[in-house]
mmCIF file of C-alpha atoms and ligand atoms in Angstrom:
data_model
loop_
_atom_site.group_PDB
_atom_site.id
_atom_site.type_symbol
_atom_site.label_atom_id
_atom_site.label_comp_id
_atom_site.label_asym_id
_atom_site.label_seq_id
_atom_site.Cartn_x
_atom_site.Cartn_y
_atom_site.Cartn_z
ATOM 1 C CA MET O 1131 -137.704 -118.080 91.925
ATOM 2 C CA GLN O 1132 -141.066 -118.343 93.855
ATOM 3 C CA GLU O 1133 -144.390 -119.761 92.515
ATOM 4 C CA MET O 1134 -146.791 -118.073 90.024
ATOM 5 C CA ARG O 1135 -150.047 -118.363 90.548
ATOM 6 C CA TYR O 1136 -152.195 -117.163 87.203
ATOM 7 C CA GLU O 1137 -156.085 -116.454 86.704
ATOM 8 C CA ALA O 1138 -157.973 -115.118 83.177
ATOM 9 C CA PRO O 1139 -161.609 -113.799 84.944
ATOM 10 C CA LYS O 1140 -164.713 -113.498 82.607
ATOM 11 C CA THR O 1141 -165.966 -110.823 84.147
ATOM 12 C CA LEU O 1142 -164.451 -106.876 85.810
ATOM 13 C CA ALA O 1143 -165.885 -108.412 89.310
ATOM 14 C CA ALA O 1144 -163.402 -111.341 89.352
ATOM 15 C CA ALA O 1145 -160.748 -109.786 88.005
ATOM 16 C CA VAL O 1146 -161.422 -106.933 91.535
ATOM 17 C CA ALA O 1147 -162.172 -109.409 94.236
ATOM 18 C CA LEU O 1148 -158.060 -110.997 92.738
ATOM 19 C CA LEU O 1149 -156.812 -108.116 93.191
ATOM 20 C CA ALA O 1150 -158.518 -107.065 96.034
ATOM 21 C CA GLY O 1151 -158.014 -110.188 97.909
ATOM 22 C CA ALA O 1152 -154.884 -111.147 96.946
ATOM 23 C CA SER O 1153 -152.954 -111.596 100.250
ATOM 24 C CA GLY O 1154 -149.027 -111.107 98.178
ATOM 25 C CA SER O 1155 -148.016 -109.489 94.875
ATOM 26 C CA ALA O 1156 -150.269 -108.953 92.264
ATOM 27 C CA ARG O 1157 -151.016 -107.685 89.098
ATOM 28 C CA LEU O 1158 -152.964 -107.353 86.574
ATOM 29 C CA LEU O 1159 -151.978 -109.234 82.690
ATOM 30 C CA ALA O 1160 -153.123 -107.639 80.039
ATOM 31 C CA GLY O 1161 -151.212 -107.768 76.771
ATOM 32 C CA GLY O 1162 -148.167 -108.320 78.999
ATOM 33 C CA THR O 1163 -145.682 -105.921 75.897
ATOM 34 C CA ASP O 1164 -143.998 -104.034 79.369
ATOM 35 C CA LEU O 1165 -145.276 -106.461 82.778
ATOM 36 C CA LEU O 1166 -142.868 -109.966 80.675
ATOM 37 C CA ILE O 1167 -139.754 -108.522 80.337
ATOM 38 C CA GLN O 1168 -140.024 -106.436 83.855
ATOM 39 C CA MET O 1169 -141.210 -110.079 84.960
ATOM 40 C CA ARG O 1170 -138.558 -111.536 82.732
ATOM 41 C CA GLY O 1171 -136.036 -108.615 84.196
ATOM 42 C CA GLY O 1172 -136.525 -109.357 87.174
ATOM 43 C CA ARG O 1173 -137.835 -106.107 88.130
ATOM 44 C CA VAL O 1174 -141.226 -107.093 89.775
ATOM 45 C CA GLU O 1175 -141.909 -111.722 90.913
ATOM 46 C CA PRO O 1176 -145.821 -111.160 91.187
ATOM 47 C CA GLU O 1177 -147.347 -113.761 92.974
ATOM 48 C CA LEU O 1178 -150.882 -113.677 91.105
ATOM 49 C CA VAL O 1179 -151.058 -112.788 87.417
ATOM 50 C CA ILE O 1180 -154.793 -111.972 86.882
ATOM 51 C CA ASP O 1181 -154.980 -111.797 83.297
ATOM 52 C CA ILE O 1182 -158.240 -109.290 81.723
ATOM 53 C CA LYS O 1183 -158.062 -110.045 78.045
ATOM 54 C CA GLY O 1184 -161.717 -112.581 78.660
ATOM 55 C CA ILE O 1185 -163.445 -110.213 80.389
ATOM 56 C CA PRO O 1186 -165.882 -109.092 77.356
ATOM 57 C CA GLU O 1187 -166.404 -105.676 78.846
ATOM 58 C CA MET O 1188 -162.906 -104.701 78.781
ATOM 59 C CA THR O 1189 -161.424 -106.023 74.755
ATOM 60 C CA SER O 1190 -165.102 -103.853 73.326
ATOM 61 C CA ILE O 1191 -165.556 -100.715 71.325
ATOM 62 C CA VAL O 1192 -168.913 -99.197 71.935
ATOM 63 C CA ALA O 1193 -169.825 -95.821 70.109
ATOM 64 C CA GLU O 1194 -172.618 -94.802 72.553
ATOM 65 C CA ASN O 1195 -174.763 -91.972 70.909
ATOM 66 C CA GLY O 1196 -171.415 -90.286 69.159
ATOM 67 C CA ALA O 1197 -169.713 -90.507 72.683
ATOM 68 C CA TYR O 1198 -166.936 -94.229 72.162
ATOM 69 C CA ARG O 1199 -166.215 -96.163 74.940
ATOM 70 C CA PHE O 1200 -163.296 -98.957 73.868
ATOM 71 C CA GLY O 1201 -162.511 -101.521 76.729
ATOM 72 C CA ALA O 1202 -158.873 -100.746 78.486
ATOM 73 C CA ALA O 1203 -158.146 -104.101 77.367
ATOM 74 C CA VAL O 1204 -159.183 -103.950 73.367
ATOM 75 C CA PRO O 1205 -155.129 -104.237 71.467
ATOM 76 C CA CYS O 1206 -153.668 -101.355 70.171
ATOM 77 C CA MET O 1207 -154.455 -103.003 67.247
ATOM 78 C CA ALA O 1208 -158.261 -103.632 67.392
ATOM 79 C CA LEU O 1209 -158.353 -99.230 67.171
ATOM 80 C CA VAL O 1210 -156.221 -98.717 64.314
ATOM 81 C CA GLU O 1211 -158.081 -101.113 62.444
ATOM 82 C CA ASP O 1212 -161.263 -100.641 63.894
ATOM 83 C CA LYS O 1213 -162.129 -97.830 60.605
ATOM 84 C CA ALA O 1214 -164.870 -95.363 62.400
ATOM 85 C CA PHE O 1215 -163.306 -94.536 65.026
ATOM 86 C CA GLY O 1216 -160.141 -94.158 63.201
ATOM 87 C CA LYS O 1217 -162.355 -91.369 60.986
ATOM 88 C CA ALA O 1218 -163.493 -89.790 64.545
ATOM 89 C CA TRP O 1219 -160.662 -89.823 66.545
ATOM 90 C CA PRO O 1220 -157.324 -89.805 64.210
ATOM 91 C CA GLY O 1221 -155.489 -88.569 66.996
ATOM 92 C CA VAL O 1222 -155.840 -91.110 69.422
ATOM 93 C CA VAL O 1223 -155.111 -93.545 66.407
ATOM 94 C CA ASP O 1224 -151.995 -92.080 65.743
ATOM 95 C CA GLY O 1225 -150.869 -92.789 69.431
ATOM 96 C CA ALA O 1226 -151.979 -96.802 69.100
ATOM 97 C CA ASN O 1227 -150.436 -96.749 66.240
ATOM 98 C CA LEU O 1228 -147.018 -96.071 67.356
ATOM 99 C CA ILE O 1229 -146.443 -98.232 70.341
ATOM 100 C CA GLY O 1230 -144.164 -101.006 68.690
ATOM 101 C CA SER O 1231 -143.954 -103.125 66.373
ATOM 102 C CA ILE O 1232 -147.201 -104.466 64.185
ATOM 103 C CA GLN O 1233 -146.938 -107.913 66.269
ATOM 104 C CA VAL O 1234 -146.436 -105.401 69.350
ATOM 105 C CA ARG O 1235 -149.481 -104.062 68.873
ATOM 106 C CA GLY O 1236 -151.728 -106.505 68.437
ATOM 107 C CA ARG O 1237 -151.857 -107.507 72.299
ATOM 108 C CA ALA O 1238 -150.190 -103.739 73.938
ATOM 109 C CA THR O 1239 -153.323 -101.916 75.576
ATOM 110 C CA VAL O 1240 -154.144 -97.992 75.823
ATOM 111 C CA GLY O 1241 -154.787 -99.403 79.731
ATOM 112 C CA GLY O 1242 -151.522 -100.968 79.397
ATOM 113 C CA ASN O 1243 -149.277 -98.245 78.405
ATOM 114 C CA LEU O 1244 -152.059 -95.745 81.098
ATOM 115 C CA CYS O 1245 -151.176 -97.501 84.227
ATOM 116 C CA ASN O 1246 -146.965 -98.630 83.164
ATOM 117 C CA ALA O 1247 -146.719 -94.950 83.826
ATOM 118 C CA SER O 1248 -144.236 -94.057 81.714
ATOM 119 C CA PRO O 1249 -144.289 -90.453 80.467
ATOM 120 C CA ALA O 1250 -143.112 -91.630 77.517
ATOM 121 C CA ALA O 1251 -146.275 -93.665 77.053
ATOM 122 C CA ASP O 1252 -147.674 -92.574 73.377
ATOM 123 C CA THR O 1253 -151.241 -93.171 73.342
ATOM 124 C CA VAL O 1254 -151.718 -91.619 76.517
ATOM 125 C CA PRO O 1255 -151.076 -87.389 75.253
ATOM 126 C CA ALA O 1256 -152.955 -88.482 72.416
ATOM 127 C CA LEU O 1257 -155.843 -89.667 75.047
ATOM 128 C CA ILE O 1258 -155.656 -87.386 77.497
ATOM 129 C CA ALA O 1259 -156.182 -83.944 74.467
ATOM 130 C CA ALA O 1260 -158.840 -85.863 73.070
ATOM 131 C CA GLY O 1261 -161.084 -85.546 76.671
ATOM 132 C CA ALA O 1262 -160.844 -89.367 77.024
ATOM 133 C CA THR O 1263 -162.470 -89.975 80.474
ATOM 134 C CA ALA O 1264 -161.266 -93.408 82.233
ATOM 135 C CA ARG O 1265 -163.853 -95.404 83.975
ATOM 136 C CA ILE O 1266 -161.845 -97.625 86.964
ATOM 137 C CA VAL O 1267 -164.090 -100.172 88.885
ATOM 138 C CA GLY O 1268 -162.311 -101.594 92.676
ATOM 139 C CA PRO O 1269 -163.621 -103.455 95.637
ATOM 140 C CA ASN O 1270 -165.539 -100.010 96.555
ATOM 141 C CA GLY O 1271 -167.350 -99.744 93.462
ATOM 142 C CA ARG O 1272 -166.678 -97.649 89.831
ATOM 143 C CA ARG O 1273 -165.448 -94.161 88.884
ATOM 144 C CA GLU O 1274 -165.113 -91.130 86.227
ATOM 145 C CA VAL O 1275 -161.227 -90.212 85.930
ATOM 146 C CA PRO O 1276 -159.598 -87.938 83.865
ATOM 147 C CA VAL O 1277 -156.562 -89.454 81.803
ATOM 148 C CA GLU O 1278 -154.608 -86.778 82.800
ATOM 149 C CA ASP O 1279 -154.991 -88.059 87.055
ATOM 150 C CA VAL O 1280 -153.642 -91.761 86.733
ATOM 151 C CA ALA O 1281 -150.325 -91.947 86.091
ATOM 152 C CA THR O 1282 -148.822 -89.760 88.578
ATOM 153 C CA GLY O 1283 -144.813 -90.243 87.616
ATOM 154 C CA PRO O 1284 -143.113 -93.055 86.732
ATOM 155 C CA GLY O 1285 -144.117 -96.365 87.245
ATOM 156 C CA THR O 1286 -146.916 -95.270 89.976
ATOM 157 C CA THR O 1287 -150.642 -94.687 89.245
ATOM 158 C CA SER O 1288 -153.280 -92.876 91.537
ATOM 159 C CA LEU O 1289 -154.992 -96.450 91.339
ATOM 160 C CA ALA O 1290 -155.998 -97.154 95.197
ATOM 161 C CA LYS O 1291 -155.163 -100.958 95.997
ATOM 162 C CA GLY O 1292 -158.125 -104.193 93.838
ATOM 163 C CA GLU O 1293 -158.797 -101.162 91.509
ATOM 164 C CA ILE O 1294 -158.408 -101.369 87.441
ATOM 165 C CA VAL O 1295 -158.901 -98.604 84.381
ATOM 166 C CA ALA O 1296 -161.379 -100.882 82.985
ATOM 167 C CA SER O 1297 -162.421 -98.851 80.094
ATOM 168 C CA PHE O 1298 -162.437 -95.095 77.809
ATOM 169 C CA LEU O 1299 -164.990 -92.802 76.841
ATOM 170 C CA LEU O 1300 -164.545 -90.513 74.132
ATOM 171 C CA PRO O 1301 -166.409 -88.073 74.411
ATOM 172 C CA LYS O 1302 -169.230 -87.574 70.995
ATOM 173 C CA ARG O 1303 -167.304 -84.984 68.720
ATOM 174 C CA PRO O 1304 -168.936 -81.110 67.708
ATOM 175 C CA PRO O 1305 -168.528 -80.815 63.941
ATOM 176 C CA ARG O 1306 -165.171 -79.471 62.516
ATOM 177 C CA SER O 1307 -162.976 -81.079 65.192
ATOM 178 C CA GLY O 1308 -159.778 -82.752 65.070
ATOM 179 C CA ASP O 1309 -156.848 -84.461 66.361
ATOM 180 C CA ALA O 1310 -153.260 -84.969 66.660
ATOM 181 C CA TYR O 1311 -150.536 -86.984 68.116
ATOM 182 C CA LEU O 1312 -146.661 -87.309 66.863
ATOM 183 C CA ARG O 1313 -143.901 -88.197 69.149
ATOM 184 C CA PHE O 1314 -140.151 -87.381 67.827
ATOM 185 C CA ILE O 1315 -137.784 -90.070 68.491
ATOM 186 C CA PRO O 1316 -134.194 -90.447 66.977
ATOM 187 C CA ARG O 1317 -134.213 -94.056 65.381
ATOM 188 C CA THR O 1318 -136.989 -94.331 62.766
ATOM 189 C CA GLU O 1319 -139.056 -97.639 64.490
ATOM 190 C CA MET O 1320 -139.503 -98.269 68.145
ATOM 191 C CA ASP O 1321 -137.485 -96.642 70.245
ATOM 192 C CA ILE O 1322 -138.875 -94.722 73.224
ATOM 193 C CA ALA O 1323 -140.605 -90.931 72.041
ATOM 194 C CA VAL O 1324 -138.391 -87.801 73.113
ATOM 195 C CA VAL O 1325 -141.442 -85.949 72.766
ATOM 196 C CA GLY O 1326 -144.768 -86.675 72.310
ATOM 197 C CA ALA O 1327 -147.660 -84.134 71.179
ATOM 198 C CA GLY O 1328 -151.250 -84.762 71.058
ATOM 199 C CA ILE O 1329 -153.421 -81.831 69.936
ATOM 200 C CA ASN O 1330 -157.330 -81.629 69.628
ATOM 201 C CA LEU O 1331 -159.249 -79.038 68.313
ATOM 202 C CA THR O 1332 -162.370 -77.826 67.096
ATOM 203 C CA LEU O 1333 -163.615 -74.982 64.766
ATOM 204 C CA ASP O 1334 -166.889 -72.574 64.314
ATOM 205 C CA GLU O 1335 -167.925 -71.701 61.511
ATOM 206 C CA ALA O 1336 -165.770 -69.258 60.680
ATOM 207 C CA GLY O 1337 -163.198 -71.260 61.298
ATOM 208 C CA VAL O 1338 -162.142 -69.968 64.222
ATOM 209 C CA CYS O 1339 -160.981 -72.430 66.898
ATOM 210 C CA SER O 1340 -163.938 -72.623 69.609
ATOM 211 C CA HIS O 1341 -162.113 -76.010 71.198
ATOM 212 C CA ALA O 1342 -158.485 -76.554 71.928
ATOM 213 C CA ARG O 1343 -156.171 -79.203 74.220
ATOM 214 C CA VAL O 1344 -152.652 -79.945 73.990
ATOM 215 C CA SER O 1345 -150.420 -82.335 75.915
ATOM 216 C CA LEU O 1346 -147.410 -83.642 75.526
ATOM 217 C CA GLY O 1347 -145.427 -86.391 76.747
ATOM 218 C CA ALA O 1348 -141.824 -87.256 77.884
ATOM 219 C CA VAL O 1349 -141.003 -84.016 78.838
ATOM 220 C CA ALA O 1350 -142.195 -84.069 83.261
ATOM 221 C CA ALA O 1351 -142.308 -87.135 84.824
ATOM 222 C CA ARG O 1352 -145.996 -87.534 83.430
ATOM 223 C CA ALA O 1353 -147.746 -86.853 80.764
ATOM 224 C CA LEU O 1354 -149.119 -82.934 80.738
ATOM 225 C CA LEU O 1355 -152.581 -80.638 80.206
ATOM 226 C CA VAL O 1356 -151.041 -77.433 78.621
ATOM 227 C CA SER O 1357 -153.728 -75.317 79.461
ATOM 228 C CA GLU O 1358 -152.331 -72.161 79.023
ATOM 229 C CA ALA O 1359 -150.798 -73.874 74.795
ATOM 230 C CA ALA O 1360 -154.968 -74.609 73.893
ATOM 231 C CA ASP O 1361 -155.088 -71.012 75.087
ATOM 232 C CA ALA O 1362 -153.174 -69.685 72.822
ATOM 233 C CA LEU O 1363 -155.087 -71.550 69.444
ATOM 234 C CA ILE O 1364 -158.267 -70.552 71.033
ATOM 235 C CA GLY O 1365 -160.719 -67.444 69.881
ATOM 236 C CA THR O 1366 -157.591 -67.279 66.491
ATOM 237 C CA LYS O 1367 -157.508 -69.172 62.343
ATOM 238 C CA VAL O 1368 -154.404 -70.892 64.114
ATOM 239 C CA ASP O 1369 -153.100 -69.250 61.954
ATOM 240 C CA ALA O 1370 -148.733 -68.491 62.319
ATOM 241 C CA GLU O 1371 -148.829 -66.349 65.010
ATOM 242 C CA ALA O 1372 -151.728 -68.012 67.362
ATOM 243 C CA LEU O 1373 -148.996 -71.742 66.234
ATOM 244 C CA LYS O 1374 -146.359 -69.416 67.325
ATOM 245 C CA ARG O 1375 -147.319 -68.155 70.504
ATOM 246 C CA MET O 1376 -148.654 -72.250 70.860
ATOM 247 C CA ALA O 1377 -145.083 -73.606 70.638
ATOM 248 C CA ALA O 1378 -143.383 -70.974 73.419
ATOM 249 C CA ALA O 1379 -146.281 -72.098 75.941
ATOM 250 C CA VAL O 1380 -145.774 -75.901 75.365
ATOM 251 C CA SER O 1381 -141.789 -75.355 75.998
ATOM 252 C CA ALA O 1382 -142.619 -73.131 78.771
ATOM 253 C CA ALA O 1383 -144.319 -75.724 80.304
ATOM 254 C CA CYS O 1384 -141.606 -78.841 79.267
ATOM 255 C CA ARG O 1385 -140.218 -80.098 82.520
ATOM 256 C CA PRO O 1386 -137.530 -82.267 81.274
ATOM 257 C CA ILE O 1387 -135.179 -85.525 82.093
ATOM 258 C CA ASP O 1388 -131.727 -85.197 80.802
ATOM 259 C CA ASP O 1389 -130.876 -88.678 79.291
ATOM 260 C CA LYS O 1390 -129.121 -89.756 76.232
ATOM 261 C CA ARG O 1391 -131.819 -89.740 73.502
ATOM 262 C CA GLY O 1392 -131.504 -85.533 74.491
ATOM 263 C CA THR O 1393 -130.649 -82.374 76.315
ATOM 264 C CA LYS O 1394 -133.191 -80.916 78.377
ATOM 265 C CA GLU O 1395 -132.628 -78.007 76.002
ATOM 266 C CA TYR O 1396 -133.122 -80.203 72.758
ATOM 267 C CA ARG O 1397 -136.690 -81.312 74.767
ATOM 268 C CA ILE O 1398 -137.524 -78.319 75.607
ATOM 269 C CA LYS O 1399 -136.717 -76.997 71.967
ATOM 270 C CA VAL O 1400 -138.519 -79.723 69.919
ATOM 271 C CA ALA O 1401 -141.739 -80.070 71.971
ATOM 272 C CA GLY O 1402 -142.594 -77.086 70.789
ATOM 273 C CA VAL O 1403 -141.607 -77.631 67.316
ATOM 274 C CA MET O 1404 -143.864 -81.182 67.452
ATOM 275 C CA ALA O 1405 -147.182 -79.183 68.843
ATOM 276 C CA ARG O 1406 -147.103 -76.687 66.140
ATOM 277 C CA ARG O 1407 -146.408 -79.322 63.541
ATOM 278 C CA ALA O 1408 -149.261 -82.044 66.030
ATOM 279 C CA ALA O 1409 -151.377 -78.590 65.688
ATOM 280 C CA GLN O 1410 -151.020 -78.139 62.019
ATOM 281 C CA ILE O 1411 -152.350 -82.033 60.917
ATOM 282 C CA ALA O 1412 -155.850 -81.612 64.065
ATOM 283 C CA LEU O 1413 -156.378 -78.668 61.389
ATOM 284 C CA ASP O 1414 -155.927 -80.186 58.194
ATOM 285 C CA ARG O 1415 -158.202 -82.393 60.296
ATOM 286 C CA ALA O 1416 -161.036 -80.372 61.266
ATOM 287 C CA ARG O 1417 -160.533 -78.483 58.387
ATOM 288 C CA ARG O 1418 -161.583 -81.368 56.084
ATOM 289 C CA LYS O 1419 -165.029 -82.226 59.084
ATOM 290 C CA ASP O 1420 -168.049 -80.802 58.789
HETATM 291 C C1 LIG T 221 -140.299 -104.250 71.168
HETATM 292 C C2 LIG T 221 -141.366 -103.541 72.110
HETATM 293 C C3 LIG T 221 -142.001 -101.807 71.778
HETATM 294 C C4 LIG T 221 -142.542 -101.023 72.096
HETATM 295 N N1 LIG T 221 -142.824 -99.530 72.080
HETATM 296 C C5 LIG T 221 -143.142 -99.028 72.600
HETATM 297 C C6 LIG T 221 -143.591 -97.846 71.895
HETATM 298 O O1 LIG T 221 -143.276 -97.314 70.581
HETATM 299 N N2 LIG T 221 -144.459 -96.018 72.880
HETATM 300 C C7 LIG T 221 -145.118 -96.786 73.854
HETATM 301 O O2 LIG T 221 -145.606 -96.030 74.237
HETATM 302 N N3 LIG T 221 -144.676 -97.394 74.756
HETATM 303 C C8 LIG T 221 -144.264 -99.239 73.621
HETATM 304 N N4 LIG T 221 -143.864 -100.111 73.615
HETATM 305 C C9 LIG T 221 -144.276 -100.628 76.323
HETATM 306 C C10 LIG T 221 -146.094 -101.679 76.085
HETATM 307 O O3 LIG T 221 -145.743 -102.093 74.742
HETATM 308 C C11 LIG T 221 -146.286 -100.764 75.961
HETATM 309 O O4 LIG T 221 -146.172 -99.410 76.765
HETATM 310 C C12 LIG T 221 -148.475 -101.232 75.852
HETATM 311 O O5 LIG T 221 -149.447 -100.417 76.158
HETATM 312 C C13 LIG T 221 -147.977 -101.886 77.862
HETATM 313 O O6 LIG T 221 -149.671 -102.677 77.153
HETATM 314 P P1 LIG T 221 -149.618 -103.897 77.073
HETATM 315 O O7 LIG T 221 -151.010 -104.253 76.757
HETATM 316 O O8 LIG T 221 -148.746 -104.567 76.739
HETATM 317 O O9 LIG T 221 -150.008 -104.160 79.685
HETATM 318 P P2 LIG T 221 -148.989 -105.359 80.255
HETATM 319 O O10 LIG T 221 -147.626 -105.529 80.419
HETATM 320 O O11 LIG T 221 -149.694 -105.820 80.061
HETATM 321 O O12 LIG T 221 -149.107 -104.367 81.366
HETATM 322 C C14 LIG T 221 -148.400 -103.003 82.093
HETATM 323 C C15 LIG T 221 -148.611 -102.831 83.634
HETATM 324 O O13 LIG T 221 -149.557 -102.302 83.876
HETATM 325 C C16 LIG T 221 -150.916 -103.116 84.741
HETATM 326 N N5 LIG T 221 -152.107 -102.976 83.874
HETATM 327 C C17 LIG T 221 -152.369 -103.159 82.633
HETATM 328 N N6 LIG T 221 -154.241 -103.263 82.071
HETATM 329 C C18 LIG T 221 -154.286 -102.034 82.960
HETATM 330 C C19 LIG T 221 -155.973 -101.831 83.746
HETATM 331 N N7 LIG T 221 -156.372 -102.973 82.659
HETATM 332 N N8 LIG T 221 -155.751 -101.353 84.318
HETATM 333 C C20 LIG T 221 -155.153 -101.408 85.383
HETATM 334 N N9 LIG T 221 -153.171 -101.965 85.378
HETATM 335 C C21 LIG T 221 -152.909 -101.950 84.254
HETATM 336 C C22 LIG T 221 -149.942 -104.604 84.836
HETATM 337 O O14 LIG T 221 -150.496 -105.013 85.656
HETATM 338 C C23 LIG T 221 -148.593 -103.519 84.204
HETATM 339 O O15 LIG T 221 -148.076 -103.851 86.030
HETATM 340 C C24 LIG T 221 -143.284 -101.484 73.006
HETATM 341 C C25 LIG T 221 -143.251 -102.282 75.062
HETATM 342 C C26 LIG T 221 -141.975 -103.260 73.426
HETATM 343 C C27 LIG T 221 -142.086 -104.687 74.168
#
């Protein structure tokens, strides 16, 4: 077993310098709920582990003129317990609140969930539906990237060497907006999504859907943004017919695998059902807001 160096920088710049300057394999450590399991299983053996939980801008939740910025190393439980955040973005909280157990959520972060790049990651479809952008900081500066463009496939991301996801920005919400995330798992607790569906929508004063985003998890190599499904909702009162067309567009977009949790055909069918149910919750939430 090789020696491992552990660093806990206090600034983002120091973390980037360590990661970019590493000559051997290096990994960021956020909550460690994926990384430590991979290390113990021998799947990764980093020479350098950089703990990012002590970096203030990566561990804070800040309201910015109606928008929200939260650090990539904020534990899911902190998002779940932030009442104002939960009022603004209940669907994002739905995703964060489904990760593992309360103990896991006390450690697990949204940045880790995204960068581990599992197609079934529960926070990712909710963030994509929300229109979230990731702030990525690296040796060549800073860039803002839509969340749907970060994971590129199972276990792979678009991050270049030395780059870190620093934080996420959730845009200011118009009135009458609501979002929701639902997943299907074969057990009642602690399982990986067979299908996940995130929906975000806004209604105009007449109750007509003026904006929508639909995202799916676990039905392709990475989470999908399904614009055809959103188009089926926009311009409607999100009635039964619109939901049926949205569910059909969702099923048509799925490119799932067969595995022990479900066949392709099963996932395609369940995706439509989950999306329809999530849209109904998002609609109810939008109607409750002024
Ligand atoms: C018992 C158990 C149950 C679980 N249940 C679920 C579940 O229901 N749903 C689900 O989606 N996941 C689940 N997970 C997986 C895991 O908890 C999540 O993926 C979690 O969000 C990972 O976050 P973390 O902070 O622990 O990541 P870490 O393990 O610290 O990091 C994961 C990967 O991302 C990289 N990374 C971390 N932060 C950054 C960053 N800011 N920038 C760039 N790279 C970064 C790390 O280097 C590492 O490669 C479960 C895990 C366990 C152990």
